[in-house]
Coordinates of C-alpha atoms in Angstrom, one line a residue:
M28 CA -34.7 -26.9 -91.1
A29 CA -36.5 -30.1 -91.3
V30 CA -36.7 -32.8 -94.0
T31 CA -39.2 -35.6 -94.4
A32 CA -36.7 -38.3 -95.4
S33 CA -33.1 -38.8 -96.1
A34 CA -33.6 -41.6 -98.6
A35 CA -36.3 -43.2 -100.8
A36 CA -39.3 -44.8 -99.1
L37 CA -38.8 -48.4 -98.1
P38 CA -40.0 -51.1 -100.5
R39 CA -42.7 -53.5 -99.5
L40 CA -41.6 -56.8 -98.0
S41 CA -41.5 -60.3 -99.6
L42 CA -44.0 -62.3 -97.5
G43 CA -44.8 -65.3 -99.8
E44 CA -42.7 -67.6 -97.6
I45 CA -45.1 -66.9 -94.7
G46 CA -48.3 -67.3 -96.6
D47 CA -47.0 -70.6 -98.0
Q48 CA -46.4 -72.1 -94.6
H49 CA -48.4 -75.2 -93.7
L50 CA -49.3 -75.3 -90.0
D51 CA -50.9 -78.0 -87.8
D52 CA -52.2 -78.4 -84.2
L53 CA -48.6 -78.4 -82.8
M54 CA -49.0 -74.6 -83.0
K55 CA -50.8 -73.0 -80.0
G56 CA -54.1 -71.6 -81.1
L57 CA -54.9 -74.1 -83.9
P58 CA -57.7 -76.6 -83.4
P59 CA -57.0 -80.4 -83.0
G60 CA -56.3 -82.1 -86.3
A61 CA -55.9 -78.8 -88.2
K62 CA -53.7 -78.8 -91.2
L63 CA -53.8 -75.5 -93.0
R64 CA -52.1 -72.6 -94.7
L65 CA -51.9 -69.3 -93.0
G66 CA -54.9 -67.7 -94.7
D67 CA -57.5 -70.4 -93.8
S68 CA -60.3 -69.1 -91.5
W69 CA -62.7 -70.0 -88.7
S70 CA -65.1 -68.2 -86.3
V71 CA -63.9 -67.5 -82.8
L72 CA -67.4 -67.1 -81.4
G73 CA -68.5 -70.2 -83.2
G74 CA -66.0 -72.2 -81.1
D75 CA -63.9 -73.2 -84.0
M76 CA -60.6 -72.3 -82.2
P77 CA -59.2 -73.7 -78.9
M78 CA -58.7 -71.2 -76.1
P79 CA -56.7 -69.4 -74.9
L80 CA -56.5 -67.6 -78.2
A81 CA -54.7 -64.4 -79.1
V82 CA -56.5 -62.3 -81.7
I83 CA -55.9 -59.0 -83.4
R84 CA -58.9 -57.0 -84.6
E85 CA -57.9 -56.2 -88.1
S86 CA -59.9 -53.0 -88.5
V87 CA -58.5 -51.5 -85.3
L88 CA -54.9 -52.6 -86.3
Q89 CA -55.2 -50.8 -89.7
A90 CA -56.7 -47.7 -88.1
N91 CA -53.9 -47.5 -85.5
S92 CA -51.2 -47.8 -88.2
A93 CA -52.9 -45.2 -90.3
W94 CA -53.4 -42.9 -87.3
M95 CA -49.7 -42.9 -86.4
S96 CA -48.7 -42.3 -90.0
A97 CA -51.0 -39.3 -90.2
F98 CA -49.7 -38.1 -86.8
A99 CA -46.1 -38.3 -88.0
G100 CA -46.9 -36.6 -91.3
A101 CA -48.9 -33.8 -89.6
N102 CA -46.0 -33.0 -87.2
D103 CA -43.0 -33.3 -89.5
L104 CA -41.9 -36.5 -87.9
L105 CA -41.0 -40.0 -89.2
I106 CA -41.7 -43.4 -87.7
A107 CA -39.2 -46.3 -87.4
P108 CA -41.4 -48.6 -85.4
H109 CA -39.7 -51.0 -83.0
G110 CA -40.1 -54.4 -84.5
K111 CA -39.4 -56.2 -81.3
T112 CA -42.9 -55.4 -80.2
T113 CA -44.5 -57.9 -82.7
M114 CA -41.6 -59.6 -84.5
A115 CA -44.1 -60.1 -87.3
P116 CA -42.9 -59.3 -90.8
Q117 CA -46.5 -59.1 -92.0
L118 CA -47.0 -56.2 -89.5
F119 CA -43.7 -54.7 -90.5
D120 CA -45.0 -54.6 -94.1
L121 CA -48.2 -52.8 -92.9
Q122 CA -46.1 -50.2 -91.2
I123 CA -43.9 -49.8 -94.3
A124 CA -47.0 -49.4 -96.4
D125 CA -48.0 -46.6 -94.1
G126 CA -44.7 -44.8 -94.5
A127 CA -42.3 -46.3 -92.0
W128 CA -38.8 -44.8 -92.5
A129 CA -37.1 -47.8 -91.0
I130 CA -37.8 -50.8 -88.8
T131 CA -36.1 -50.8 -85.4
V132 CA -34.7 -54.0 -83.7
A133 CA -32.8 -54.7 -80.6
T134 CA -30.9 -58.0 -81.2
M135 CA -29.0 -59.7 -84.0
Q136 CA -31.7 -62.3 -84.4
Q137 CA -34.3 -59.6 -84.8
L138 CA -32.0 -57.9 -87.4
A139 CA -31.7 -61.3 -89.2
V140 CA -35.5 -61.5 -89.4
A141 CA -35.9 -58.0 -90.7
R142 CA -33.2 -58.6 -93.4
H143 CA -34.6 -62.0 -94.3
F144 CA -38.0 -60.5 -95.3
G145 CA -36.4 -57.6 -97.2
V146 CA -36.3 -54.6 -94.8
K147 CA -33.7 -52.2 -96.4
R148 CA -33.2 -49.7 -93.5
V149 CA -32.8 -51.0 -90.0
I150 CA -32.1 -49.2 -86.7
L151 CA -30.3 -51.6 -84.3
A152 CA -31.3 -49.8 -81.1
N153 CA -28.4 -51.3 -79.2
Q154 CA -24.6 -51.4 -79.5
P155 CA -23.2 -54.6 -80.9
V156 CA -20.3 -55.7 -78.7
G157 CA -19.3 -59.3 -79.3
P158 CA -17.2 -60.2 -82.3
Q159 CA -19.9 -62.3 -83.9
E160 CA -22.5 -59.5 -83.5
I161 CA -20.2 -56.8 -84.9
A162 CA -19.1 -59.0 -87.8
A163 CA -22.7 -59.7 -88.7
C164 CA -23.4 -56.0 -88.9
F165 CA -20.7 -55.4 -91.5
V166 CA -21.7 -58.6 -93.5
A167 CA -25.2 -57.1 -93.7
L168 CA -23.8 -53.9 -94.9
R169 CA -22.4 -55.6 -98.0
E170 CA -25.9 -56.0 -99.3
P171 CA -26.5 -53.3 -102.0
G172 CA -28.8 -50.5 -100.8
F173 CA -29.0 -51.8 -97.2
E174 CA -28.6 -49.2 -94.4
L175 CA -27.9 -50.1 -90.8
Y176 CA -27.8 -47.7 -87.9
C177 CA -26.7 -48.8 -84.4
L178 CA -26.0 -47.1 -81.1
A179 CA -22.8 -46.2 -79.2
D180 CA -22.3 -44.8 -75.8
S181 CA -18.6 -45.1 -75.1
V182 CA -15.3 -44.5 -76.7
A183 CA -14.4 -48.2 -75.9
G184 CA -17.5 -49.4 -77.7
V185 CA -16.7 -47.2 -80.8
G186 CA -13.2 -48.8 -80.8
L187 CA -14.7 -52.2 -81.2
L188 CA -16.7 -51.1 -84.1
A189 CA -13.9 -49.2 -85.7
E190 CA -11.5 -52.2 -85.5
A191 CA -14.1 -54.3 -87.3
A192 CA -14.7 -51.6 -89.9
K193 CA -11.0 -51.9 -91.0
E194 CA -11.6 -55.6 -91.9
H195 CA -14.8 -54.8 -93.9
A196 CA -13.6 -51.8 -95.9
D197 CA -15.8 -52.9 -98.9
A198 CA -19.0 -52.7 -96.9
N199 CA -21.4 -49.7 -96.7
P200 CA -20.7 -47.4 -93.8
L201 CA -22.1 -48.3 -90.4
R202 CA -24.2 -45.3 -89.3
I203 CA -24.0 -44.5 -85.6
F204 CA -26.3 -42.8 -83.2
V205 CA -24.7 -41.5 -80.1
E206 CA -26.9 -42.7 -77.2
I207 CA -27.7 -40.3 -74.5
G208 CA -28.7 -41.9 -71.1
F209 CA -29.2 -40.8 -67.5
M210 CA -28.1 -41.9 -64.1
G211 CA -29.8 -45.1 -63.0
G212 CA -31.1 -45.8 -66.5
R213 CA -30.0 -48.3 -69.1
T214 CA -27.2 -47.7 -71.6
G215 CA -26.3 -44.2 -72.8
A216 CA -23.6 -41.6 -72.1
R217 CA -24.3 -40.1 -68.7
T218 CA -22.8 -36.7 -69.4
R219 CA -22.6 -34.3 -72.3
E220 CA -18.8 -34.5 -72.3
E221 CA -18.9 -38.3 -72.5
A222 CA -21.4 -38.1 -75.4
L223 CA -19.3 -35.6 -77.3
A224 CA -16.2 -37.8 -76.8
V225 CA -18.1 -40.7 -78.4
A226 CA -19.2 -38.5 -81.3
R227 CA -15.6 -37.4 -81.9
A228 CA -14.5 -41.0 -81.9
V229 CA -17.1 -42.0 -84.4
A230 CA -16.4 -39.0 -86.7
G231 CA -12.7 -40.0 -86.7
A232 CA -13.2 -43.6 -87.6
P233 CA -13.1 -44.8 -91.2
G234 CA -16.0 -47.1 -92.0
L235 CA -18.2 -45.5 -89.4
R236 CA -20.5 -42.5 -89.9
L237 CA -21.9 -40.2 -87.3
A238 CA -25.5 -40.1 -88.2
G239 CA -27.2 -38.6 -85.2
F240 CA -28.2 -38.7 -81.6
E241 CA -30.9 -40.6 -79.7
C242 CA -32.3 -41.7 -76.3
V243 CA -35.1 -43.8 -74.9
E244 CA -37.3 -41.3 -73.2
G245 CA -39.9 -44.0 -72.3
L246 CA -37.8 -45.2 -69.5
H247 CA -39.0 -42.2 -67.6
S248 CA -42.4 -42.3 -65.9
D249 CA -42.9 -38.5 -65.9
T250 CA -42.8 -35.9 -68.6
A251 CA -40.4 -33.5 -66.8
N252 CA -37.5 -36.0 -66.7
A253 CA -38.3 -37.1 -70.3
D254 CA -38.2 -33.5 -71.4
R255 CA -34.8 -33.0 -69.8
L256 CA -33.4 -36.1 -71.5
L257 CA -34.7 -35.0 -74.9
G258 CA -33.2 -31.6 -74.3
E259 CA -29.9 -33.2 -73.7
V260 CA -30.1 -35.0 -77.0
V261 CA -30.7 -31.7 -78.8
A262 CA -27.9 -30.0 -76.8
V263 CA -25.3 -32.7 -77.7
A264 CA -26.3 -32.7 -81.3
T265 CA -26.0 -28.9 -81.4
A266 CA -22.5 -29.0 -79.9
A267 CA -21.5 -31.7 -82.3
E268 CA -22.6 -29.7 -85.2
G269 CA -20.7 -26.7 -83.8
E270 CA -17.5 -28.8 -83.7
G271 CA -18.0 -29.8 -87.4
L272 CA -18.3 -33.5 -86.5
L273 CA -21.2 -34.3 -88.8
G274 CA -20.9 -35.2 -92.5
P275 CA -23.1 -34.1 -95.4
E276 CA -26.2 -36.1 -94.6
P277 CA -29.1 -34.7 -92.6
I278 CA -28.7 -35.1 -88.8
V279 CA -31.1 -37.7 -87.3
L280 CA -32.6 -37.1 -83.9
S281 CA -34.4 -40.2 -82.6
A282 CA -36.2 -41.5 -79.5
G283 CA -37.9 -44.7 -78.7
G284 CA -41.0 -45.2 -76.6
T285 CA -44.8 -45.2 -77.0
S286 CA -46.0 -43.5 -73.9
L287 CA -44.3 -40.1 -74.4
F288 CA -44.0 -39.8 -78.2
D289 CA -45.7 -36.4 -78.0
R290 CA -42.8 -35.1 -75.9
V291 CA -40.4 -36.4 -78.5
G292 CA -42.1 -34.5 -81.3
E293 CA -42.3 -31.3 -79.3
A294 CA -38.7 -31.4 -78.2
F295 CA -37.3 -32.2 -81.7
N296 CA -39.6 -29.8 -83.5
A297 CA -38.3 -27.0 -81.3
A298 CA -34.7 -27.8 -82.2
S299 CA -32.9 -25.6 -84.7
F300 CA -29.9 -26.6 -86.8
S301 CA -28.2 -25.2 -89.9
R302 CA -28.6 -28.5 -91.7
P303 CA -31.7 -30.7 -92.4
I304 CA -33.1 -32.7 -89.5
V305 CA -34.7 -36.2 -89.7
K306 CA -36.8 -36.6 -86.6
V307 CA -37.6 -40.2 -86.0
L308 CA -40.0 -41.8 -83.5
R309 CA -39.3 -45.5 -82.7
S310 CA -42.6 -46.3 -80.9
G311 CA -43.7 -49.9 -81.4
C312 CA -46.7 -50.6 -79.2
Y313 CA -49.0 -48.1 -80.9
L314 CA -49.8 -50.6 -83.6
T315 CA -52.0 -52.8 -81.4
H316 CA -52.0 -50.4 -78.4
D317 CA -53.3 -51.9 -75.1
S318 CA -56.0 -51.7 -72.5
T319 CA -53.8 -50.4 -69.5
V320 CA -50.6 -48.4 -69.5
Y321 CA -50.6 -47.2 -73.1
S322 CA -54.3 -46.4 -73.1
A323 CA -53.6 -44.2 -70.0
A324 CA -50.6 -42.6 -71.7
F325 CA -52.6 -41.8 -74.8
R326 CA -55.3 -40.1 -72.8
R327 CA -52.6 -37.9 -71.3
I328 CA -51.3 -37.1 -74.8
T329 CA -54.7 -36.0 -76.1
L330 CA -55.1 -33.7 -73.1
E331 CA -51.6 -32.2 -73.0
T332 CA -49.9 -32.1 -76.4
S333 CA -49.5 -29.1 -78.5
L334 CA -48.9 -31.3 -81.6
K335 CA -51.5 -31.8 -84.3
L336 CA -53.6 -34.9 -83.6
P337 CA -55.5 -36.5 -86.5
P338 CA -59.1 -37.5 -86.1
G339 CA -59.7 -40.7 -84.2
G340 CA -57.0 -42.1 -82.0
L341 CA -55.3 -45.3 -80.9
E342 CA -57.5 -48.2 -79.7
P343 CA -56.7 -51.6 -78.3
A344 CA -56.5 -54.2 -81.1
L345 CA -55.0 -57.2 -79.3
E346 CA -57.2 -59.5 -77.2
V347 CA -56.7 -62.9 -75.6
W348 CA -59.8 -65.0 -75.3
A349 CA -60.5 -67.8 -72.8
Y350 CA -63.2 -70.1 -71.5
V351 CA -64.7 -70.0 -68.1
Q352 CA -63.5 -73.4 -66.8
S353 CA -64.7 -73.5 -63.3
R354 CA -66.6 -71.5 -60.6
P355 CA -65.3 -73.4 -57.6
E356 CA -66.0 -70.8 -54.8
R357 CA -67.9 -67.7 -54.1
G358 CA -66.3 -64.6 -55.7
R359 CA -63.8 -66.5 -57.9
S360 CA -63.9 -68.1 -61.4
L361 CA -61.1 -69.9 -63.1
L362 CA -60.5 -69.3 -66.8
T363 CA -58.3 -71.0 -69.4
V364 CA -55.6 -68.3 -69.8
G365 CA -52.4 -67.7 -67.7
K366 CA -48.9 -66.4 -67.6
R367 CA -47.9 -68.5 -70.6
D368 CA -50.5 -66.7 -72.7
I369 CA -50.9 -63.1 -71.7
S370 CA -48.8 -60.2 -70.4
F371 CA -48.8 -59.3 -66.7
D372 CA -45.6 -57.2 -66.3
S373 CA -47.5 -53.9 -66.7
G374 CA -50.6 -54.8 -64.8
M375 CA -53.1 -57.6 -64.8
P376 CA -55.2 -58.3 -67.9
V377 CA -58.6 -56.5 -68.2
P378 CA -61.8 -58.5 -68.8
L379 CA -63.4 -56.6 -71.7
R380 CA -66.4 -58.6 -72.9
W381 CA -68.1 -62.0 -72.6
Y382 CA -70.0 -64.3 -74.9
R383 CA -72.1 -67.4 -74.4
P384 CA -71.8 -69.8 -77.3
G385 CA -74.8 -71.6 -78.7
G386 CA -76.9 -68.8 -80.1
A387 CA -78.2 -67.2 -76.9
M388 CA -76.2 -63.9 -77.6
A389 CA -76.0 -62.1 -80.9
R390 CA -72.7 -60.5 -80.1
P391 CA -70.2 -60.3 -77.2
E392 CA -71.4 -57.9 -74.5
P393 CA -69.2 -55.6 -72.3
M394 CA -68.0 -57.2 -69.1
P395 CA -70.2 -56.0 -66.2
A396 CA -68.5 -54.0 -63.5
G397 CA -66.9 -55.8 -60.6
H398 CA -65.0 -58.5 -62.6
N399 CA -61.2 -58.2 -62.2
V400 CA -58.2 -60.4 -62.5
L401 CA -57.0 -61.5 -59.0
A402 CA -54.0 -63.6 -60.0
L403 CA -52.5 -65.6 -62.9
N404 CA -51.0 -69.1 -62.8
D405 CA -49.1 -70.6 -65.7
Q406 CA -52.3 -71.7 -67.4
H407 CA -55.2 -70.3 -65.3
C408 CA -56.7 -66.9 -64.6
H409 CA -58.3 -66.2 -61.2
L410 CA -61.2 -63.8 -62.1
G411 CA -62.8 -61.9 -59.2
T412 CA -66.5 -62.6 -59.9
P413 CA -69.4 -60.7 -58.1
E414 CA -72.4 -62.6 -56.9
E415 CA -74.6 -61.2 -59.7
S416 CA -72.2 -62.2 -62.4
P417 CA -73.8 -63.7 -65.5
L418 CA -70.7 -65.9 -66.2
Q419 CA -71.2 -69.6 -66.4
V420 CA -68.9 -72.5 -67.1
G421 CA -68.3 -72.6 -70.9
D422 CA -68.7 -68.9 -71.5
M423 CA -66.0 -67.0 -73.4
V424 CA -64.2 -63.9 -72.0
A425 CA -62.0 -61.5 -74.0
F426 CA -59.2 -59.9 -72.1
G427 CA -57.5 -56.7 -72.9
I428 CA -53.7 -56.7 -72.4
G429 CA -51.0 -54.4 -71.1
H430 CA -47.6 -54.1 -72.8
P431 CA -48.1 -55.8 -76.2
C432 CA -44.5 -56.9 -76.4
T433 CA -45.0 -59.5 -73.7
T434 CA -48.1 -60.9 -75.1
F435 CA -46.8 -61.2 -78.7
D436 CA -43.8 -63.1 -77.6
K437 CA -46.0 -65.8 -76.1
W438 CA -47.5 -66.6 -79.5
A439 CA -46.0 -68.0 -82.7
L440 CA -49.4 -67.4 -84.4
L441 CA -52.0 -64.7 -83.7
M442 CA -55.4 -64.7 -85.5
L443 CA -56.6 -61.6 -87.4
V444 CA -60.3 -61.2 -87.0
D445 CA -63.0 -59.0 -88.4
D446 CA -65.5 -57.0 -86.3
D447 CA -67.6 -60.2 -85.8
W448 CA -64.6 -62.2 -84.6
R449 CA -64.4 -64.2 -87.8
V450 CA -60.9 -65.2 -88.6
T451 CA -59.6 -63.4 -91.7
G452 CA -56.0 -64.4 -91.6
A453 CA -53.1 -65.0 -89.3
I454 CA -50.0 -63.2 -88.2
R455 CA -46.8 -65.3 -87.8
T456 CA -44.2 -64.1 -85.3
F457 CA -40.4 -64.9 -85.2
F458 CA -39.2 -64.7 -81.6

C-alpha cells in the first residue's frame, strides 16, 4: 500500500529578508561600485557583469523542478531534495512550490538555515553525535509543527540520542531512519542484524520514533550494487514490520542520490507492506542538473527505466562565464575562471558556447569542436584551442559544470538570467 504524504504539504518560505538585502562589489559577481538590492538587473552579454560569473538559466531551472515533481507524482514517489546542493532558500521555496515533502540537509548549520527561512519538515541525512548537535535537534523540535528526521546506524549512536531525549521530554519526537550501508561505503549498518538491532533500540527509546529506513545508493557507480543496497533497505524494513517495531505512522523508505533515482523508485515501488509507505527521493542535483556526470546518468535513465517519464527531461541550467584573457601559445588559451569559481571534482568544465561583445554576434554560438579544458589554476582556465578557433582576447565563454554542489559552494550570489542572458534576479546562498 502506498500513500502520497504523511502530513500536510509544506508551507511556502518567508524570503523577504533575502530580497531586502543590500549588496555591493565586495560580493563576487557584482560590478565595481555596485550597490543594489537582490532584484536589480543587468545584461551578461552586454558586459555589465564582471567575470567569472555564475548564472542560472531561469527557464531551465523551473522546467527541471517541474519535471522532477511530475516524475515523482507519476510514479507514486515524493521528493525531499537535498538542500546542501544549493544552500539557497529561494530554491528551496521553488522546490516546495513544486511539491517537496521535506528539505534534506547534512549539517547543523544547514538545518539552521532551513529552519530560519521556515522549512517545517527537515531530513537531517546524518546522525548527530556531539552534545551541541544533539541538543540543537531537540531544541528545534520544540517549535510547534516542526518535524525532524535524522539517521542512526548503531546502537551506541541511538544511545546518545535517547539520553538527550530524556532531557527534552517536552519536545516533539525525533524521528529516526535506520541507515543501511555497505562494506567500504560511508556510514550505515553493514549487516541486516546490525540494522535490526538499531531499529529495536530506537523503538524502545522514549522520545525517539522509528520512522523508516534509508540508504545512499548514489555512492555506487553501477546499478547492480545499487539495486542490492536498495533491496537490503526493503528487507530490513520488512523484518522490522514483522517484529512489530513500527508505530502507527506510515513507514518511510528513502534514498539519496541523483544519478540512480530511477532504481530507487523501481525498488521501493516493488516493495509490499501491510501499512502505508511513504517513498522519498532525496536527489538534489536535478534542479540545475549538469553537463557531465548527471547528464550521462540521465541518458541512462531514459534508456533503461521502467518508470513513467514525463515529457521533456532534465537539462543543464547552471553555467559559469569567463573572458578569454590571453592566447599566449599555440593550442592554448587562458580564461578568467579557475578552481575558486567552478567545480572540477567530477570532471573538467565543458565549454558550451562563446560570444563576442560589441554587436558582431546576435547571440552566443555553440563552441566549435576541439575546445576542451586542459587544466585549472586557482583563477585561470587552460583551454585547449585548435588552430582554426574563432576565439579572440575579450570573447566570452560559457562553461557547463559537473557536480552542482561544488560550484554552488563557491558563490554567495548566483545570477538568474532569461534566455537572452539578461539578469532577472539573483540567488543568495548560505554556505
